[in-house]
Amino acid sequence: DAMVIQNPRYQVTQFGKPVTLSCSQTLNHNVMYWYQQKSSQAPKLLFHYYDKDFNNEADTPDNFQSRRPNTSFCFLDIRSPGLGDAAMYLCATSFGGPGQSFLPNEQFFGPGTRLTVL
Amino acid sequence: AQTVTQSQPEMSVQEAETVTLSCTYDTSESDYYLFWYKQPPSRQMILVIRQEAYKQQNATENRFSVNFQKAAKSFSLKISDSQLGDAAMYFCAYRGPQGGSEKLVFGKGTKLTVNP
């Protein structure tokens, strides 16, 4: 089945130790998103890619970076995790992009990676 | 900036009964899209239903329907014949006009409990 896969499902890291979260998709969608979801809160968009075009949200800390080496994979890098970065990180994909003429498509979400910072 | 408000942090319903989850939003756009997403415990978020603002008819998907009131900027979700599997967090989300940003703005969610 076509899907969005996130690895690992649970990640534990130490304060200040860099960590990378992975997302892959078999849907061949051109847009990929990273959301941060803290406990009992709404998902908050960190950034997204239209194809290789990176779009950062204005309030995303510099500590968070992303890479998309190809259509299928996208990585979230946290350079120096703080205690406040402990959260669920959701990857999502969709078709779309600026100037697209077709109706907005739904976003398909992965199961998330729960990050714990010790 | 667009905002989405879900005023009910938690709701409960008896199995087989009907429940309505509330959502209001704020936007200056006339063309936009609204969604309800379901996030079961420890499982991925899935789309429940979507509504295009230019459509007057309320969207329906099996037991799920919406009451879209554009002038009031209200977008409630009605779940009929509730089932145990409906227990989840429900998020209301807003997306801007076609051809614009793909960004979804989410509400804070409503936790739905279904009692047997």
CSV table of C-alpha atoms in Angstrom, one decimal:
chain,number,residue,atom,x,y,z
A,1,ASP,CA,0.0,0.0,0.0
A,2,ALA,CA,1.1,3.5,-0.8
A,3,MET,CA,2.0,5.3,2.4
A,4,VAL,CA,4.1,7.7,4.4
A,5,ILE,CA,6.7,6.0,6.6
A,6,GLN,CA,8.6,7.6,9.5
A,7,ASN,CA,11.6,6.2,11.2
A,8,PRO,CA,12.2,5.7,14.0
A,9,ARG,CA,8.8,5.8,15.7
A,10,TYR,CA,10.5,6.6,19.0
A,11,GLN,CA,13.7,8.5,19.4
A,12,VAL,CA,15.6,9.4,22.6
A,13,THR,CA,18.4,11.9,22.5
A,14,GLN,CA,20.4,13.8,25.0
A,15,PHE,CA,20.2,17.6,25.5
A,16,GLY,CA,22.4,19.2,22.8
A,17,LYS,CA,23.1,16.0,20.8
A,18,PRO,CA,22.1,16.3,17.2
A,19,VAL,CA,19.3,14.0,15.9
A,20,THR,CA,17.9,13.2,12.5
A,21,LEU,CA,14.3,12.0,11.9
A,22,SER,CA,13.5,10.3,8.6
A,23,CYS,CA,10.4,10.3,6.4
A,24,SER,CA,9.8,8.4,3.2
A,25,GLN,CA,6.8,8.1,0.9
A,26,THR,CA,5.6,5.8,-1.8
A,27,LEU,CA,2.8,8.1,-3.0
A,28,ASN,CA,5.0,10.1,-5.4
A,29,HIS,CA,3.7,13.3,-4.0
A,30,ASN,CA,5.7,16.5,-4.8
A,31,VAL,CA,5.0,18.3,-1.5
A,32,MET,CA,6.4,17.1,1.8
A,33,TYR,CA,5.8,18.7,5.2
A,34,TRP,CA,7.2,18.5,8.7
A,35,TYR,CA,5.0,19.4,11.7
A,36,GLN,CA,5.8,19.6,15.4
A,37,GLN,CA,3.0,18.5,17.7
A,38,LYS,CA,3.4,18.9,21.4
A,39,SER,CA,1.3,17.2,23.9
A,40,SER,CA,-2.4,18.2,23.7
A,41,GLN,CA,-1.7,20.8,21.1
A,42,ALA,CA,-2.3,21.3,17.4
A,43,PRO,CA,0.3,20.3,14.8
A,44,LYS,CA,2.4,23.2,14.0
A,45,LEU,CA,4.0,23.5,10.5
A,46,LEU,CA,7.8,23.8,10.7
A,47,PHE,CA,8.6,23.8,6.9
A,48,HIS,CA,7.7,22.2,3.7
A,49,TYR,CA,9.1,21.4,0.2
A,50,TYR,CA,7.5,21.9,-3.1
A,51,ASP,CA,9.6,19.5,-5.0
A,52,LYS,CA,13.1,20.8,-4.1
A,53,ASP,CA,11.9,24.3,-3.2
A,54,PHE,CA,12.3,24.7,0.6
A,55,ASN,CA,9.7,26.8,2.5
A,56,ASN,CA,10.5,27.7,6.1
A,57,GLU,CA,7.9,29.0,8.4
A,58,ALA,CA,8.9,32.4,9.9
A,59,ASP,CA,8.8,31.2,13.5
A,60,THR,CA,10.6,27.9,13.0
A,61,PRO,CA,13.8,28.1,15.1
A,62,ASP,CA,17.2,27.9,13.4
A,63,ASN,CA,17.9,24.8,15.4
A,64,PHE,CA,15.6,22.9,12.9
A,65,GLN,CA,16.7,22.1,9.4
A,66,SER,CA,15.6,19.9,6.7
A,67,ARG,CA,16.9,18.0,3.7
A,68,ARG,CA,15.1,16.4,0.7
A,69,PRO,CA,17.6,14.5,-1.4
A,70,ASN,CA,15.0,13.1,-3.7
A,71,THR,CA,11.2,12.9,-4.2
A,72,SER,CA,10.7,10.0,-1.8
A,73,PHE,CA,12.8,11.1,1.2
A,74,CYS,CA,12.8,14.0,3.6
A,75,PHE,CA,14.8,14.5,6.8
A,76,LEU,CA,14.4,16.7,9.8
A,77,ASP,CA,17.6,17.6,11.6
A,78,ILE,CA,17.6,19.1,15.0
A,79,ARG,CA,21.1,20.5,15.6
A,80,SER,CA,21.1,21.0,19.3
A,81,PRO,CA,17.9,19.6,20.9
A,82,GLY,CA,16.6,21.3,24.0
A,83,LEU,CA,14.0,20.0,26.5
A,84,GLY,CA,11.4,22.2,24.8
A,85,ASP,CA,11.9,20.2,21.5
A,86,ALA,CA,10.4,17.1,23.0
A,87,ALA,CA,7.4,16.4,20.9
A,88,MET,CA,5.8,14.3,18.2
A,89,TYR,CA,7.1,15.1,14.8
A,90,LEU,CA,4.7,14.4,11.9
A,91,CYS,CA,5.6,14.1,8.3
A,92,ALA,CA,2.9,14.6,5.6
A,93,THR,CA,2.8,14.6,1.9
A,94,SER,CA,0.4,15.9,-0.8
A,95,PHE,CA,0.2,17.0,-4.4
A,96,GLY,CA,0.2,20.7,-4.9
A,97,GLY,CA,2.3,23.8,-5.2
A,98,PRO,CA,2.0,27.5,-6.2
A,99,GLY,CA,-0.2,28.2,-9.2
A,100,GLN,CA,-1.6,24.7,-9.4
A,101,SER,CA,-4.9,24.5,-11.2
A,102,PHE,CA,-6.3,21.4,-9.5
A,103,LEU,CA,-8.2,21.4,-6.3
A,104,PRO,CA,-6.2,21.3,-3.1
A,105,ASN,CA,-5.4,17.7,-2.2
A,106,GLU,CA,-5.5,16.2,1.2
A,107,GLN,CA,-2.3,15.8,3.2
A,108,PHE,CA,-1.4,12.2,4.0
A,109,PHE,CA,0.3,11.8,7.4
A,110,GLY,CA,2.9,9.4,8.7
A,111,PRO,CA,2.5,7.8,12.1
A,112,GLY,CA,5.0,10.3,13.6
A,113,THR,CA,8.2,10.1,15.6
A,114,ARG,CA,8.0,10.8,19.3
A,115,LEU,CA,11.2,12.6,20.4
A,116,THR,CA,12.3,12.5,24.0
A,117,VAL,CA,15.1,14.8,25.1
A,118,LEU,CA,17.0,13.8,28.3
B,1,ALA,CA,-3.5,35.6,9.9
B,2,GLN,CA,-6.0,32.8,9.8
B,3,THR,CA,-6.9,31.1,13.0
B,4,VAL,CA,-9.0,28.1,13.9
B,5,THR,CA,-10.7,27.6,17.2
B,6,GLN,CA,-12.1,24.4,18.7
B,7,SER,CA,-13.8,25.4,21.9
B,8,GLN,CA,-14.4,21.9,23.2
B,9,PRO,CA,-11.2,20.3,24.5
B,10,GLU,CA,-13.1,17.1,25.3
B,11,MET,CA,-16.4,15.5,24.4
B,12,SER,CA,-18.0,12.2,25.1
B,13,VAL,CA,-20.9,10.3,23.5
B,14,GLN,CA,-22.6,7.0,24.0
B,15,GLU,CA,-22.2,4.3,21.4
B,16,ALA,CA,-24.8,4.6,18.6
B,17,GLU,CA,-25.6,8.2,19.6
B,18,THR,CA,-24.9,11.4,17.7
B,19,VAL,CA,-22.3,14.0,18.6
B,20,THR,CA,-21.3,17.4,17.2
B,21,LEU,CA,-17.9,18.9,17.4
B,22,SER,CA,-17.5,22.6,17.0
B,23,CYS,CA,-15.1,24.7,15.0
B,24,THR,CA,-14.9,28.3,14.1
B,25,TYR,CA,-12.3,30.1,12.0
B,26,ASP,CA,-11.2,33.5,11.0
B,27,THR,CA,-10.1,34.5,7.6
B,28,SER,CA,-10.4,37.5,5.2
B,29,GLU,CA,-10.4,35.1,2.1
B,30,SER,CA,-13.6,34.2,0.3
B,31,ASP,CA,-12.2,31.1,-1.3
B,32,TYR,CA,-10.7,28.4,1.1
B,33,TYR,CA,-11.0,24.9,2.2
B,34,LEU,CA,-11.8,23.3,5.5
B,35,PHE,CA,-11.0,19.8,6.8
B,36,TRP,CA,-11.7,17.6,9.7
B,37,TYR,CA,-8.8,15.2,10.6
B,38,LYS,CA,-9.0,12.3,13.0
B,39,GLN,CA,-6.0,11.2,15.1
B,40,PRO,CA,-6.6,7.9,17.0
B,41,PRO,CA,-4.3,7.2,19.9
B,42,SER,CA,-0.8,6.2,18.7
B,43,ARG,CA,-2.0,6.1,15.1
B,44,GLN,CA,-1.6,8.4,12.2
B,45,MET,CA,-3.8,11.3,11.3
B,46,ILE,CA,-6.4,10.7,8.6
B,47,LEU,CA,-8.8,12.9,6.7
B,48,VAL,CA,-12.4,12.5,7.7
B,49,ILE,CA,-14.1,15.1,5.6
B,50,ARG,CA,-13.4,18.2,3.6
B,51,GLN,CA,-15.5,21.2,2.5
B,52,GLU,CA,-14.8,23.8,-0.3
B,53,ALA,CA,-16.0,27.2,0.8
B,54,TYR,CA,-17.5,27.9,-2.6
B,55,LYS,CA,-19.9,25.0,-2.2
B,56,GLN,CA,-23.1,25.8,-0.4
B,57,GLN,CA,-24.0,22.1,0.1
B,58,ASN,CA,-22.6,20.5,3.3
B,59,ALA,CA,-20.2,17.7,2.8
B,60,THR,CA,-21.2,14.2,3.9
B,61,GLU,CA,-19.1,11.0,4.2
B,62,ASN,CA,-21.1,8.1,5.5
B,63,ARG,CA,-21.8,8.7,9.2
B,64,PHE,CA,-19.8,12.0,9.1
B,65,SER,CA,-21.3,15.3,8.0
B,66,VAL,CA,-20.6,18.9,8.4
B,67,ASN,CA,-22.6,22.0,9.1
B,68,PHE,CA,-20.8,24.8,7.2
B,69,GLN,CA,-22.0,28.3,7.9
B,70,LYS,CA,-19.8,30.6,5.8
B,71,ALA,CA,-21.2,33.9,7.1
B,72,ALA,CA,-20.7,32.8,10.7
B,73,LYS,CA,-17.3,31.2,9.9
B,74,SER,CA,-18.4,28.0,11.5
B,75,PHE,CA,-17.6,24.4,10.5
B,76,SER,CA,-19.0,21.8,12.8
B,77,LEU,CA,-18.7,18.0,12.5
B,78,LYS,CA,-21.5,15.7,13.2
B,79,ILE,CA,-20.9,12.0,13.8
B,80,SER,CA,-24.0,9.8,13.7
B,81,ASP,CA,-24.3,6.3,15.1
B,82,SER,CA,-21.1,6.7,17.0
B,83,GLN,CA,-18.8,3.7,17.2
B,84,LEU,CA,-16.0,2.7,19.6
B,85,GLY,CA,-13.6,3.2,16.7
B,86,ASP,CA,-14.5,6.9,16.5
B,87,ALA,CA,-12.7,7.6,19.7
B,88,ALA,CA,-9.8,9.9,18.8
B,89,MET,CA,-8.6,13.5,18.7
B,90,TYR,CA,-10.4,15.5,16.0
B,91,PHE,CA,-8.7,18.5,14.5
B,92,CYS,CA,-10.4,21.1,12.4
B,93,ALA,CA,-8.1,22.6,9.8
B,94,TYR,CA,-8.1,25.5,7.3
B,95,ARG,CA,-6.4,25.9,4.0
B,96,GLY,CA,-6.3,29.1,1.9
B,97,PRO,CA,-7.3,29.6,-1.7
B,98,GLN,CA,-6.5,27.3,-4.6
B,99,GLY,CA,-3.1,27.9,-6.1
B,100,GLY,CA,-1.8,29.5,-2.9
B,101,SER,CA,0.0,28.1,0.1
B,102,GLU,CA,-0.5,24.5,0.9
B,103,LYS,CA,-0.2,25.3,4.6
B,104,LEU,CA,-2.9,23.9,7.0
B,105,VAL,CA,-3.8,25.8,10.1
B,106,PHE,CA,-5.1,23.5,12.7
B,107,GLY,CA,-7.3,24.0,15.8
B,108,LYS,CA,-6.2,22.7,19.1
B,109,GLY,CA,-8.3,19.6,18.8
B,110,THR,CA,-11.2,17.9,20.5
B,111,LYS,CA,-10.7,14.6,22.3
B,112,LEU,CA,-13.7,12.4,21.7
B,113,THR,CA,-14.5,9.5,24.0
B,114,VAL,CA,-17.1,6.9,23.0
B,115,ASN,CA,-18.7,5.1,25.9
B,116,PRO,CA,-20.0,1.5,25.3
